[in-house]
Tab-separated table of N, CA, C and O in Angstrom:
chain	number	residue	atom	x	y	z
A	1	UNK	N	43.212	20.729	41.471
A	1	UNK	CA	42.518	20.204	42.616
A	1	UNK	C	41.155	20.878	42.729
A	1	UNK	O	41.064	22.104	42.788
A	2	UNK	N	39.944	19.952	42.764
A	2	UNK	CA	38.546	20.633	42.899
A	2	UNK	C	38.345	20.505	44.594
A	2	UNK	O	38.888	19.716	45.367
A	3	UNK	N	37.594	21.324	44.802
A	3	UNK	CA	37.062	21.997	46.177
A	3	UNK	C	35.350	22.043	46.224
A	3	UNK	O	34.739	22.774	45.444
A	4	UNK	N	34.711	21.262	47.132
A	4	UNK	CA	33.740	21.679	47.547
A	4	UNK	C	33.313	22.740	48.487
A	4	UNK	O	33.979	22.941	49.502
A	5	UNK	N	32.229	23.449	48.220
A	5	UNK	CA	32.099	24.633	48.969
A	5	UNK	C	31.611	23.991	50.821
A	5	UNK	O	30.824	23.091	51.113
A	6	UNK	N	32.266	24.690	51.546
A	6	UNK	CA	32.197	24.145	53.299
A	6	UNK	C	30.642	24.316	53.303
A	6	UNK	O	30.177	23.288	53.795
A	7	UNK	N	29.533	25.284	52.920
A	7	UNK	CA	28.221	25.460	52.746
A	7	UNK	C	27.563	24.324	52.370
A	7	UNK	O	26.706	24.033	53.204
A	8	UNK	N	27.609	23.684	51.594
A	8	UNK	CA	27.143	22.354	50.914
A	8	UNK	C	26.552	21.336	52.145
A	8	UNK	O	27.176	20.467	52.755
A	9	UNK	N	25.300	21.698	52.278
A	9	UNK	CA	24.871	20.413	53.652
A	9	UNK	C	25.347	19.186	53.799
A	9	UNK	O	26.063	18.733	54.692
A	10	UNK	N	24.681	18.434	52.403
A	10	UNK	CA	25.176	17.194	52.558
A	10	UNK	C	26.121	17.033	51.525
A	10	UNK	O	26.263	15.831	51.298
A	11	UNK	N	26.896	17.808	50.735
A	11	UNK	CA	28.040	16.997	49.669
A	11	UNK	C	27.596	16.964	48.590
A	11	UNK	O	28.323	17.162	47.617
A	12	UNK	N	26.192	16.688	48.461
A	12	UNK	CA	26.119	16.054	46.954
A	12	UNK	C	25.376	17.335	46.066
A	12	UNK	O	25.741	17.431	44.894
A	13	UNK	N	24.619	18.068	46.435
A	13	UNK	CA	24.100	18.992	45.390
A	13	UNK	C	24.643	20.411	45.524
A	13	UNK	O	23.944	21.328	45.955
A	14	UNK	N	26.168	20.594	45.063
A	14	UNK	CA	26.716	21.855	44.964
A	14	UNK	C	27.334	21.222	43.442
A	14	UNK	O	27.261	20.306	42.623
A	15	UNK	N	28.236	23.001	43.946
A	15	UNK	CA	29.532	22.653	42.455
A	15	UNK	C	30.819	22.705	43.024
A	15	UNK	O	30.957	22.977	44.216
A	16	UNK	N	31.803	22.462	42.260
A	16	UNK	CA	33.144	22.702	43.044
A	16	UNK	C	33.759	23.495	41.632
A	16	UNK	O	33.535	23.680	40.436
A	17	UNK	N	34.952	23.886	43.035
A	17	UNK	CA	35.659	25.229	42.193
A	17	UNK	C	36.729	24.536	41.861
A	17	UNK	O	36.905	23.727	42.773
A	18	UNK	N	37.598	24.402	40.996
A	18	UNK	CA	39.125	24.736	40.486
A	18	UNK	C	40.137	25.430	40.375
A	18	UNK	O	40.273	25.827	39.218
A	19	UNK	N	40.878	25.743	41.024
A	19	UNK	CA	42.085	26.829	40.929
A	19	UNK	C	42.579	26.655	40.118
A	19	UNK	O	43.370	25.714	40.058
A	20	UNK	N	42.251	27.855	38.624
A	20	UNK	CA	42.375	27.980	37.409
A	20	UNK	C	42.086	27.169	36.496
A	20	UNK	O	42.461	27.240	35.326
A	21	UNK	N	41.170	26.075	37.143
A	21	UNK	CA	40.342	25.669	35.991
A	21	UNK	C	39.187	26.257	35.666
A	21	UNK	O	39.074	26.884	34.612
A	22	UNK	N	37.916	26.083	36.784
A	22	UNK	CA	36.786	26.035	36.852
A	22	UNK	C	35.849	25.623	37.792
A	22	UNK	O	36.003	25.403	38.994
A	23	UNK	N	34.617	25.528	36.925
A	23	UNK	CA	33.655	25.210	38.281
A	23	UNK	C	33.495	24.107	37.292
A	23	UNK	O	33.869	24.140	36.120
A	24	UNK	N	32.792	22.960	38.007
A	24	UNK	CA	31.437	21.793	37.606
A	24	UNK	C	30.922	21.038	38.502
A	24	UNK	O	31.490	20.764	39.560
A	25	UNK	N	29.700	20.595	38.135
A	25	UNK	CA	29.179	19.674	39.328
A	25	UNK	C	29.145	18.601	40.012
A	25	UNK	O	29.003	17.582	39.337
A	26	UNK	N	29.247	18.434	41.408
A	26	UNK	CA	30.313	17.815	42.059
A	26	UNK	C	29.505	16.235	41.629
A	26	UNK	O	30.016	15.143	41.881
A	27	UNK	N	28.164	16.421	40.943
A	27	UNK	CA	27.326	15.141	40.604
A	27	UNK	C	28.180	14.193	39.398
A	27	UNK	O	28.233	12.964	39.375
A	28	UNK	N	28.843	15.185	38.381
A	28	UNK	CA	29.216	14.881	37.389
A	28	UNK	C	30.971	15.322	37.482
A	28	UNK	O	31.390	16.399	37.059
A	29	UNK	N	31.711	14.430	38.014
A	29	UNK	CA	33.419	14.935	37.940
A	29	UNK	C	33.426	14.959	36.546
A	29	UNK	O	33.529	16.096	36.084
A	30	UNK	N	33.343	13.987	35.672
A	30	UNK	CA	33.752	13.740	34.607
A	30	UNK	C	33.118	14.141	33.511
A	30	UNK	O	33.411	13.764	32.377
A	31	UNK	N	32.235	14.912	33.792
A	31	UNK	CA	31.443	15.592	32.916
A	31	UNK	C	32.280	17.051	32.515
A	31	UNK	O	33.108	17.156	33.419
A	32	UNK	N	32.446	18.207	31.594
A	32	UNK	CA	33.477	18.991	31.001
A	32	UNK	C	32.533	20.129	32.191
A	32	UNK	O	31.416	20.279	32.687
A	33	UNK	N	34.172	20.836	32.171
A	33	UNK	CA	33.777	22.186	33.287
A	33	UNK	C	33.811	23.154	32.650
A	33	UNK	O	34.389	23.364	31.584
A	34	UNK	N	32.880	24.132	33.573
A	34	UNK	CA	32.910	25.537	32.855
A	34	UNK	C	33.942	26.594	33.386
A	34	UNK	O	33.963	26.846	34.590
A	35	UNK	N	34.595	27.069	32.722
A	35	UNK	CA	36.320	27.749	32.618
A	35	UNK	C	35.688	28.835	33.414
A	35	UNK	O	34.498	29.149	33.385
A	36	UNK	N	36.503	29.295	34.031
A	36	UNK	CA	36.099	30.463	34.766
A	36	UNK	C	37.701	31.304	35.028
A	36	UNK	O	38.410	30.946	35.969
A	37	UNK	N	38.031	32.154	34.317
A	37	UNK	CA	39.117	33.224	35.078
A	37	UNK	C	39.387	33.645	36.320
A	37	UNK	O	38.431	34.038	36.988
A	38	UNK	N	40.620	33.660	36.862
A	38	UNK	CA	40.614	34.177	38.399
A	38	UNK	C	39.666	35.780	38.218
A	38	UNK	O	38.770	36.107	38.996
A	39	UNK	N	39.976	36.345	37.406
A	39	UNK	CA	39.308	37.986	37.736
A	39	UNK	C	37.576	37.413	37.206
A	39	UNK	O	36.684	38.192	37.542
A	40	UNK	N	37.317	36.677	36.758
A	40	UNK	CA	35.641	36.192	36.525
A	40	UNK	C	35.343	35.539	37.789
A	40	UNK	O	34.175	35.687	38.148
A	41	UNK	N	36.173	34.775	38.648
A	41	UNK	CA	35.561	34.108	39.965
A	41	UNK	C	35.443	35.079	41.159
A	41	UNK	O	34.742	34.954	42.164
A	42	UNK	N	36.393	36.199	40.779
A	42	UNK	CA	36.472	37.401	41.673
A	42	UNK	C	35.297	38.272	41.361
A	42	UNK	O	34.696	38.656	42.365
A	43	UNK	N	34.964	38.556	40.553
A	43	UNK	CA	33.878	39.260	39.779
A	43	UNK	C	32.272	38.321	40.291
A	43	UNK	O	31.167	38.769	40.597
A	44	UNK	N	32.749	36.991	40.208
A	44	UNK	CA	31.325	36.326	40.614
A	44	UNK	C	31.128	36.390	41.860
A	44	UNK	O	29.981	36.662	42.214
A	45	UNK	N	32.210	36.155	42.941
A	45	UNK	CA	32.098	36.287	44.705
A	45	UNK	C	31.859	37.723	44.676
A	45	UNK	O	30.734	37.957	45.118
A	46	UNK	N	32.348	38.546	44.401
A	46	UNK	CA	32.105	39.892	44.683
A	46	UNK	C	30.423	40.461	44.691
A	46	UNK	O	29.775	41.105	45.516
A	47	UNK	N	30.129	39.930	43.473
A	47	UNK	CA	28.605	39.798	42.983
A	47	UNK	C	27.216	39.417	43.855
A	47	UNK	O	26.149	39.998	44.055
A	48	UNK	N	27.910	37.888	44.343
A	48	UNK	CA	27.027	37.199	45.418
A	48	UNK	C	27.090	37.804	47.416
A	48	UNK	O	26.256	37.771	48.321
A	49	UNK	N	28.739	38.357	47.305
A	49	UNK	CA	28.632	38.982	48.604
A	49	UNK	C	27.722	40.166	48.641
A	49	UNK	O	27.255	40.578	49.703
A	50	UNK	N	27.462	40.731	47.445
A	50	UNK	CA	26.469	42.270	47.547
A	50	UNK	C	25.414	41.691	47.093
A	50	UNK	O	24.648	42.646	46.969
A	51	UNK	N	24.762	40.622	46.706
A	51	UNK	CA	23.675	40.356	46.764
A	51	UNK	C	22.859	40.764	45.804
A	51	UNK	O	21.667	41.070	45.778
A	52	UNK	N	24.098	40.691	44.661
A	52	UNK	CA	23.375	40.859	43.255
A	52	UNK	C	22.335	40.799	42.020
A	52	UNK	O	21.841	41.456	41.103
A	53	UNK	N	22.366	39.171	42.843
A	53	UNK	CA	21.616	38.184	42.194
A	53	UNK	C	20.482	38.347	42.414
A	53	UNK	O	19.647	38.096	41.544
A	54	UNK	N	20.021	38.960	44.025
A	54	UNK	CA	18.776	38.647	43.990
A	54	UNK	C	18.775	37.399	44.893
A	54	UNK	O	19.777	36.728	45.138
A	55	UNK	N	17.318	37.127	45.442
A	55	UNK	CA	16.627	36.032	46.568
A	55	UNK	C	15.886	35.571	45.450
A	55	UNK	O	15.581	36.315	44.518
A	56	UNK	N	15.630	34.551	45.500
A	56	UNK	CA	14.763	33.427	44.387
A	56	UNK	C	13.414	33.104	45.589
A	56	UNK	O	12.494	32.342	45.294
């Protein structure tokens, strides 16, 4: 089951997550997703809550 993020204004320009699949974009269902591990999606939220990334 894919999940859009509740953040997403209007729906159309995010990604959605997979429980133990992945992520891909919610533009393209049918387009191939990128695999992501539970300890890699934990590793990526963890990342973005401390603000890892950086402000663009």
């Amino acid at each position: 089951m894919w999940r859009k993020s509740s953040y997403s204004p209007d729906g159309n320009n995010c990604v959605e997550i997979g429980a133990g699949v992945g992520v891909r974009d919610s533009k393209a269902p049918t387009a191939p997703h990128l695999p992501v591990s539970p300890a890699g999606w934990e590793a990526f939220l963890d990342a973005t809550k401390g603000d890892q990334f950086g402000r663009a």
